[in-house]
PDB file of C-alpha atoms in Angstrom:
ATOM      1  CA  UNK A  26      72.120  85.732 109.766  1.00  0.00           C
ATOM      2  CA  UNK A  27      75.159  87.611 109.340  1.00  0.00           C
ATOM      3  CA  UNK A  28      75.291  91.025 111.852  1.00  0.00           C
ATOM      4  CA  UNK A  29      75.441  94.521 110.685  1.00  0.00           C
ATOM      5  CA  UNK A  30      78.436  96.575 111.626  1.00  0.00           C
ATOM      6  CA  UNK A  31      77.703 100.280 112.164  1.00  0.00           C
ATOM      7  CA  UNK A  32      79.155 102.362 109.884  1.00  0.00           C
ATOM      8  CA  UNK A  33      80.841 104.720 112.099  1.00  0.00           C
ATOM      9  CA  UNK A  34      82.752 102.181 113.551  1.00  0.00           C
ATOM     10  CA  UNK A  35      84.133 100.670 109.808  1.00  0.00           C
ATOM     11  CA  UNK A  36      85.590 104.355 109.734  1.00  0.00           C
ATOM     12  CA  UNK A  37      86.490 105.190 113.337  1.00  0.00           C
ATOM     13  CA  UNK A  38      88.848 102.284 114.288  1.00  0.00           C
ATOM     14  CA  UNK A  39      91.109 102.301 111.003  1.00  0.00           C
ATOM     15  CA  UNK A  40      91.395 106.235 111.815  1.00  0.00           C
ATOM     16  CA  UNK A  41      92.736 105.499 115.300  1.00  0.00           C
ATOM     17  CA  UNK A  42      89.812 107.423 116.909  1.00  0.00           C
ATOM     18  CA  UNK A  43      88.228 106.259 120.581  1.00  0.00           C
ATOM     19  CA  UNK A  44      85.070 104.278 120.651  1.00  0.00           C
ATOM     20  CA  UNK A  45      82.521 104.218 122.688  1.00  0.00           C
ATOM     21  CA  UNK A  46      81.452 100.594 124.331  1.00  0.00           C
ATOM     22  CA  UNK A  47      78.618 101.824 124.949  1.00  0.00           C
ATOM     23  CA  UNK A  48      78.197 102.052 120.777  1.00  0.00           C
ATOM     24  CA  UNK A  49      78.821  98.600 120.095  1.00  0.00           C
ATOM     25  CA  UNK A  50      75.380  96.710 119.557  1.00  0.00           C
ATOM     26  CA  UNK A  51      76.686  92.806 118.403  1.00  0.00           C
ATOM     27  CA  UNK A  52      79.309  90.117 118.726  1.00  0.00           C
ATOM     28  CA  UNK A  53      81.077  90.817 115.826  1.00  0.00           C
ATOM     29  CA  UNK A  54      81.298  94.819 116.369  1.00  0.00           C
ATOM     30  CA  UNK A  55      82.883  93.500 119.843  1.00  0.00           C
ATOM     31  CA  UNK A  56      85.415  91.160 118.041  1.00  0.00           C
ATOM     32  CA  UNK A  57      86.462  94.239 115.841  1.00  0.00           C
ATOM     33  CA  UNK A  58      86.947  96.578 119.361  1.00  0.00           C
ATOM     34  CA  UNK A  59      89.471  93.086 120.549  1.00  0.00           C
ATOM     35  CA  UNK A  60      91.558  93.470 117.116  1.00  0.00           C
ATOM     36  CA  UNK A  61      91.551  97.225 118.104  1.00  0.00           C
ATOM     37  CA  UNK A  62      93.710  96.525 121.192  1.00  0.00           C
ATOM     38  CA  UNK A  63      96.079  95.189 119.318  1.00  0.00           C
ATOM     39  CA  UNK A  64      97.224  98.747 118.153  1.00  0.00           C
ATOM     40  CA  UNK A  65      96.813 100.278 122.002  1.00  0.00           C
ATOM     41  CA  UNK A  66      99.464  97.125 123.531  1.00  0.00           C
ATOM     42  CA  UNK A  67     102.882  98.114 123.781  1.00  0.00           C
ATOM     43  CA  UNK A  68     103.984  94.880 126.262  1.00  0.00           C
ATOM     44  CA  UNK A  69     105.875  92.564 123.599  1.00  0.00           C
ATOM     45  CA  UNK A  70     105.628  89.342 125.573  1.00  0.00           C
ATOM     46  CA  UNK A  71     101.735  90.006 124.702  1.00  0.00           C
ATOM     47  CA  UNK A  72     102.003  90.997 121.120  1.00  0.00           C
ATOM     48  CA  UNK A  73     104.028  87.871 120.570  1.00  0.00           C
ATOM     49  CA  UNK A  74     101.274  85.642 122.466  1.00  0.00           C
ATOM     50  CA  UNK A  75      98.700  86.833 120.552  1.00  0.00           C
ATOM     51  CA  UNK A  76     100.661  86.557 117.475  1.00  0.00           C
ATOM     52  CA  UNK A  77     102.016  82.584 118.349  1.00  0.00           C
ATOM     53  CA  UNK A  78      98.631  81.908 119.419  1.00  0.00           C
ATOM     54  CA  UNK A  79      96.781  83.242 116.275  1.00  0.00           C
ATOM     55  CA  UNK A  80      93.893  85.094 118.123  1.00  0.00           C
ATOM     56  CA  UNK A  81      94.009  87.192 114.847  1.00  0.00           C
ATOM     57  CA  UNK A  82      93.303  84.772 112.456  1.00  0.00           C
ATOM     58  CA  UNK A  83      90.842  83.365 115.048  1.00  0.00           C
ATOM     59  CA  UNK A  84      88.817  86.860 115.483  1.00  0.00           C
ATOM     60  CA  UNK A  85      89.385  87.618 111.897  1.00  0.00           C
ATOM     61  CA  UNK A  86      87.897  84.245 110.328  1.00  0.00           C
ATOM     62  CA  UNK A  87      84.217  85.459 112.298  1.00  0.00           C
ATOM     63  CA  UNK A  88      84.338  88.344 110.610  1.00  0.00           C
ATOM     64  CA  UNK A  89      82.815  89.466 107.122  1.00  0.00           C
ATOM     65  CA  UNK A  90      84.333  89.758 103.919  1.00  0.00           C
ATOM     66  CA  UNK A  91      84.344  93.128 103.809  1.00  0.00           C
ATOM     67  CA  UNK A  92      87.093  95.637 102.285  1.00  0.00           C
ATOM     68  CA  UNK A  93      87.208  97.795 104.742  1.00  0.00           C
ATOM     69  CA  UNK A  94      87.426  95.255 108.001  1.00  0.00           C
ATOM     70  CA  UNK A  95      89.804  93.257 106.104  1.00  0.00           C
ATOM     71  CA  UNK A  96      91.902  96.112 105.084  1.00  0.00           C
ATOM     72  CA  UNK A  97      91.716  96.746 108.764  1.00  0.00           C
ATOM     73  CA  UNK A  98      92.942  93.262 110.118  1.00  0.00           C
ATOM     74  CA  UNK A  99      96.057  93.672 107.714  1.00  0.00           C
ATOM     75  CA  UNK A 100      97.159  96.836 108.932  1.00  0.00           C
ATOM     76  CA  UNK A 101      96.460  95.255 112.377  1.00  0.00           C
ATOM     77  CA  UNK A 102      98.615  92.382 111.178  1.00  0.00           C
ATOM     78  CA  UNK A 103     101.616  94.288 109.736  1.00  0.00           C
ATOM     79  CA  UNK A 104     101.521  95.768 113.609  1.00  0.00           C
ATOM     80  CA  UNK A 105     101.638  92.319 115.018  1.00  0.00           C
ATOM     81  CA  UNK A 106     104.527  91.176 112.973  1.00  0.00           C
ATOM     82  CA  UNK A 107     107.020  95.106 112.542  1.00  0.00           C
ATOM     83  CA  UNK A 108     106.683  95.458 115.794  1.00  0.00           C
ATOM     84  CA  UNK A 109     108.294  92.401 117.005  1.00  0.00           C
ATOM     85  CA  UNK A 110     110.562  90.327 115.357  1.00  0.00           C
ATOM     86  CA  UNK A 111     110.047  87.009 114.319  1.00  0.00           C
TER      87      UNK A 111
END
């Protein structure tokens, strides 16, 4: 049984806006709040550990197929890989 993501939160991450935890109701809406942090960590030691370790493909392969979460991963992606080099 695949888990329904809440609307609000398809729209609110991509827009940059603050989310509630409180809001979050399933695994999958919490995997989509740990891709958000990639876009709030400014350390680049981390940003290169998460990107050498692949914890976006990980988090990213649980989620569904949808246009909006995987536009979403990319643009949290192209973050992962301008802001440091390779």
């Amino acid at each position: 049984m695949q888990e329904t993501i809440s609307e609000s939160l398809i729209e609110d991450l991509p827009a940059g806006k603050l989310v509630d935890y409180q809001r979050l109701q399933n695994c999958t809406e919490m995997r989509l709040m740990h891709i958000n942090w990639i876009f709030d960590i400014n350390f680049e030691p981390t940003l290169r550990l998460i990107r050498e370790r692949n914890y976006l493909d990980i988090l990213s392969a649980m989620l569904p197929a949808h246009d909006r979460i995987q536009a979403f991963v990319h643009k949290a992606r192209r973050r992962l890989w301008n802001h440091i080099p390779p």
